[in-house]
Amino acid sequence: MNELSVDAVVENIETVTDFVNKYLEAYGCPMKAQMQIDIAIDELFGNIAHYAYHPEIGPATVRVEVMEDPLSVIITFIDRGAPFDPLRAGDPDTTLSADERSFGGLGIYTVKKIMDDISYEYRDGKNILRIRKKI
């Protein structure tokens, strides 16, 4: 397991993405899977940056694990911000036009669709969000 701790600010999305991609490349991750993981990182870390500590800035930790059989990457996002389970919100009605839909929810919906698994727990004062993608 490899871990990176940074301030939960939008400017660190690229740092987190580069950190994860270093491990994906070492395992020969296909470009499509890597792009999907990058989208998930952008959405999930971006949400932490915008909402976890608002209006303050706090730390976030990102862990990367590569599992065998099937070859998968597990990325865990950990913060001590306000408890928030993004999986509790219902999926947006994608049959409505953008003007008719309520704001929010499309990003996490996209992550749920492109990842093989996503889970959330709040434990010991921490938000812990995990995504898994077969590579």
Tab-separated table of C-alpha atoms in Angstrom:
chain	number	residue	atom	x	y	z
A	1	MET	CA	0.000	0.000	0.000
A	2	ASN	CA	1.232	3.474	-0.901
A	3	GLU	CA	-0.013	6.670	0.676
A	4	LEU	CA	0.039	10.394	-0.058
A	5	SER	CA	-1.153	13.126	2.316
A	6	VAL	CA	-1.851	16.599	0.950
A	7	ASP	CA	-4.022	19.597	1.681
A	8	ALA	CA	-7.548	19.050	0.400
A	9	VAL	CA	-7.444	21.812	-2.206
A	10	VAL	CA	-8.395	21.701	-5.874
A	11	GLU	CA	-4.820	22.583	-6.826
A	12	ASN	CA	-3.722	19.147	-5.518
A	13	ILE	CA	-5.931	17.109	-7.857
A	14	GLU	CA	-3.064	16.877	-10.342
A	15	THR	CA	-0.636	15.799	-7.600
A	16	VAL	CA	-3.020	13.036	-6.506
A	17	THR	CA	-3.640	11.938	-10.094
A	18	ASP	CA	0.095	11.768	-10.829
A	19	PHE	CA	0.663	9.778	-7.626
A	20	VAL	CA	-1.967	7.188	-8.587
A	21	ASN	CA	-0.920	7.048	-12.252
A	22	LYS	CA	2.645	6.187	-11.263
A	23	TYR	CA	1.337	2.915	-9.809
A	24	LEU	CA	-1.092	2.267	-12.639
A	25	GLU	CA	1.693	2.575	-15.206
A	26	ALA	CA	3.896	0.160	-13.242
A	27	TYR	CA	1.169	-2.469	-13.635
A	28	GLY	CA	0.512	-1.783	-17.318
A	29	CYS	CA	-2.930	-0.334	-16.733
A	30	PRO	CA	-4.854	0.057	-20.007
A	31	MET	CA	-5.357	3.698	-21.044
A	32	LYS	CA	-9.181	3.429	-20.878
A	33	ALA	CA	-9.092	2.255	-17.255
A	34	GLN	CA	-6.508	4.911	-16.367
A	35	MET	CA	-8.672	7.647	-17.881
A	36	GLN	CA	-11.710	6.396	-15.944
A	37	ILE	CA	-9.684	6.369	-12.716
A	38	ASP	CA	-8.454	9.895	-13.460
A	39	ILE	CA	-12.064	11.056	-13.864
A	40	ALA	CA	-12.966	9.448	-10.543
A	41	ILE	CA	-10.011	11.109	-8.789
A	42	ASP	CA	-10.965	14.497	-10.222
A	43	GLU	CA	-14.549	14.132	-9.015
A	44	LEU	CA	-13.901	12.602	-5.603
A	45	PHE	CA	-10.867	14.632	-4.557
A	46	GLY	CA	-12.540	17.737	-5.970
A	47	ASN	CA	-15.564	17.114	-3.729
A	48	ILE	CA	-13.310	16.701	-0.691
A	49	ALA	CA	-11.506	19.931	-1.601
A	50	HIS	CA	-14.749	21.865	-2.008
A	51	TYR	CA	-16.848	20.522	0.848
A	52	ALA	CA	-15.005	18.526	3.531
A	53	TYR	CA	-13.558	21.424	5.505
A	54	HIS	CA	-15.372	24.387	3.947
A	55	PRO	CA	-14.431	27.188	4.347
A	56	GLU	CA	-11.206	25.971	5.997
A	57	ILE	CA	-8.488	23.780	4.477
A	58	GLY	CA	-7.662	20.402	5.942
A	59	PRO	CA	-5.672	17.292	5.112
A	60	ALA	CA	-6.634	14.424	2.843
A	61	THR	CA	-4.895	11.101	2.443
A	62	VAL	CA	-4.986	8.976	-0.689
A	63	ARG	CA	-3.975	5.312	-0.560
A	64	VAL	CA	-3.273	3.127	-3.568
A	65	GLU	CA	-3.288	-0.652	-3.402
A	66	VAL	CA	-2.932	-3.064	-6.277
A	67	MET	CA	-4.619	-6.426	-5.776
A	68	GLU	CA	-4.123	-9.648	-7.713
A	69	ASP	CA	-6.802	-12.026	-9.046
A	70	PRO	CA	-8.331	-10.130	-10.677
A	71	LEU	CA	-5.726	-7.428	-11.123
A	72	SER	CA	-7.373	-4.359	-9.586
A	73	VAL	CA	-6.458	-1.023	-8.103
A	74	ILE	CA	-8.108	0.180	-4.907
A	75	ILE	CA	-7.908	3.892	-4.168
A	76	THR	CA	-8.956	5.104	-0.732
A	77	PHE	CA	-9.699	8.756	0.029
A	78	ILE	CA	-9.575	9.717	3.716
A	79	ASP	CA	-10.401	13.060	5.295
A	80	ARG	CA	-11.419	14.361	8.713
A	81	GLY	CA	-13.956	16.816	7.319
A	82	ALA	CA	-17.686	16.926	7.878
A	83	PRO	CA	-19.254	13.452	7.633
A	84	PHE	CA	-20.671	12.987	4.151
A	85	ASP	CA	-21.714	9.807	2.368
A	86	PRO	CA	-21.930	10.636	-1.348
A	87	LEU	CA	-23.536	7.257	-2.036
A	88	ARG	CA	-26.684	8.119	-0.047
A	89	ALA	CA	-27.895	10.631	-2.604
A	90	GLY	CA	-30.129	9.144	-5.242
A	91	ASP	CA	-28.974	8.942	-8.833
A	92	PRO	CA	-29.955	11.923	-10.979
A	93	ASP	CA	-32.689	11.489	-13.544
A	94	THR	CA	-30.605	11.429	-16.701
A	95	THR	CA	-33.725	11.370	-18.863
A	96	LEU	CA	-34.312	15.038	-18.012
A	97	SER	CA	-32.567	17.840	-19.845
A	98	ALA	CA	-29.747	19.663	-18.060
A	99	ASP	CA	-32.109	22.585	-17.433
A	100	GLU	CA	-34.717	20.329	-15.794
A	101	ARG	CA	-32.328	18.390	-13.517
A	102	SER	CA	-31.508	19.534	-10.030
A	103	PHE	CA	-27.929	20.655	-9.383
A	104	GLY	CA	-25.396	18.071	-8.218
A	105	GLY	CA	-25.085	14.332	-8.182
A	106	LEU	CA	-23.947	13.761	-11.757
A	107	GLY	CA	-20.262	13.422	-10.845
A	108	ILE	CA	-20.725	10.705	-8.222
A	109	TYR	CA	-23.218	8.998	-10.546
A	110	THR	CA	-20.513	8.909	-13.241
A	111	VAL	CA	-17.972	7.502	-10.773
A	112	LYS	CA	-20.428	4.760	-9.751
A	113	LYS	CA	-20.901	3.840	-13.413
A	114	ILE	CA	-17.196	3.693	-14.380
A	115	MET	CA	-15.761	2.031	-11.253
A	116	ASP	CA	-16.223	-1.650	-10.432
A	117	ASP	CA	-16.945	-0.926	-6.780
A	118	ILE	CA	-17.350	2.091	-4.532
A	119	SER	CA	-17.911	2.144	-0.781
A	120	TYR	CA	-18.096	4.692	2.013
A	121	GLU	CA	-17.783	4.567	5.767
A	122	TYR	CA	-17.385	7.105	8.539
A	123	ARG	CA	-15.099	5.712	11.229
A	124	ASP	CA	-13.026	7.266	14.013
A	125	GLY	CA	-13.861	10.796	12.855
A	126	LYS	CA	-12.865	10.080	9.247
A	127	ASN	CA	-14.660	9.900	5.916
A	128	ILE	CA	-13.302	6.836	4.113
A	129	LEU	CA	-14.273	6.438	0.460
A	130	ARG	CA	-12.914	3.514	-1.585
A	131	ILE	CA	-13.089	2.871	-5.284
A	132	ARG	CA	-11.945	-0.278	-7.074
A	133	LYS	CA	-11.230	-0.729	-10.764
A	134	LYS	CA	-10.141	-3.914	-12.525
A	135	ILE	CA	-7.082	-3.274	-14.615
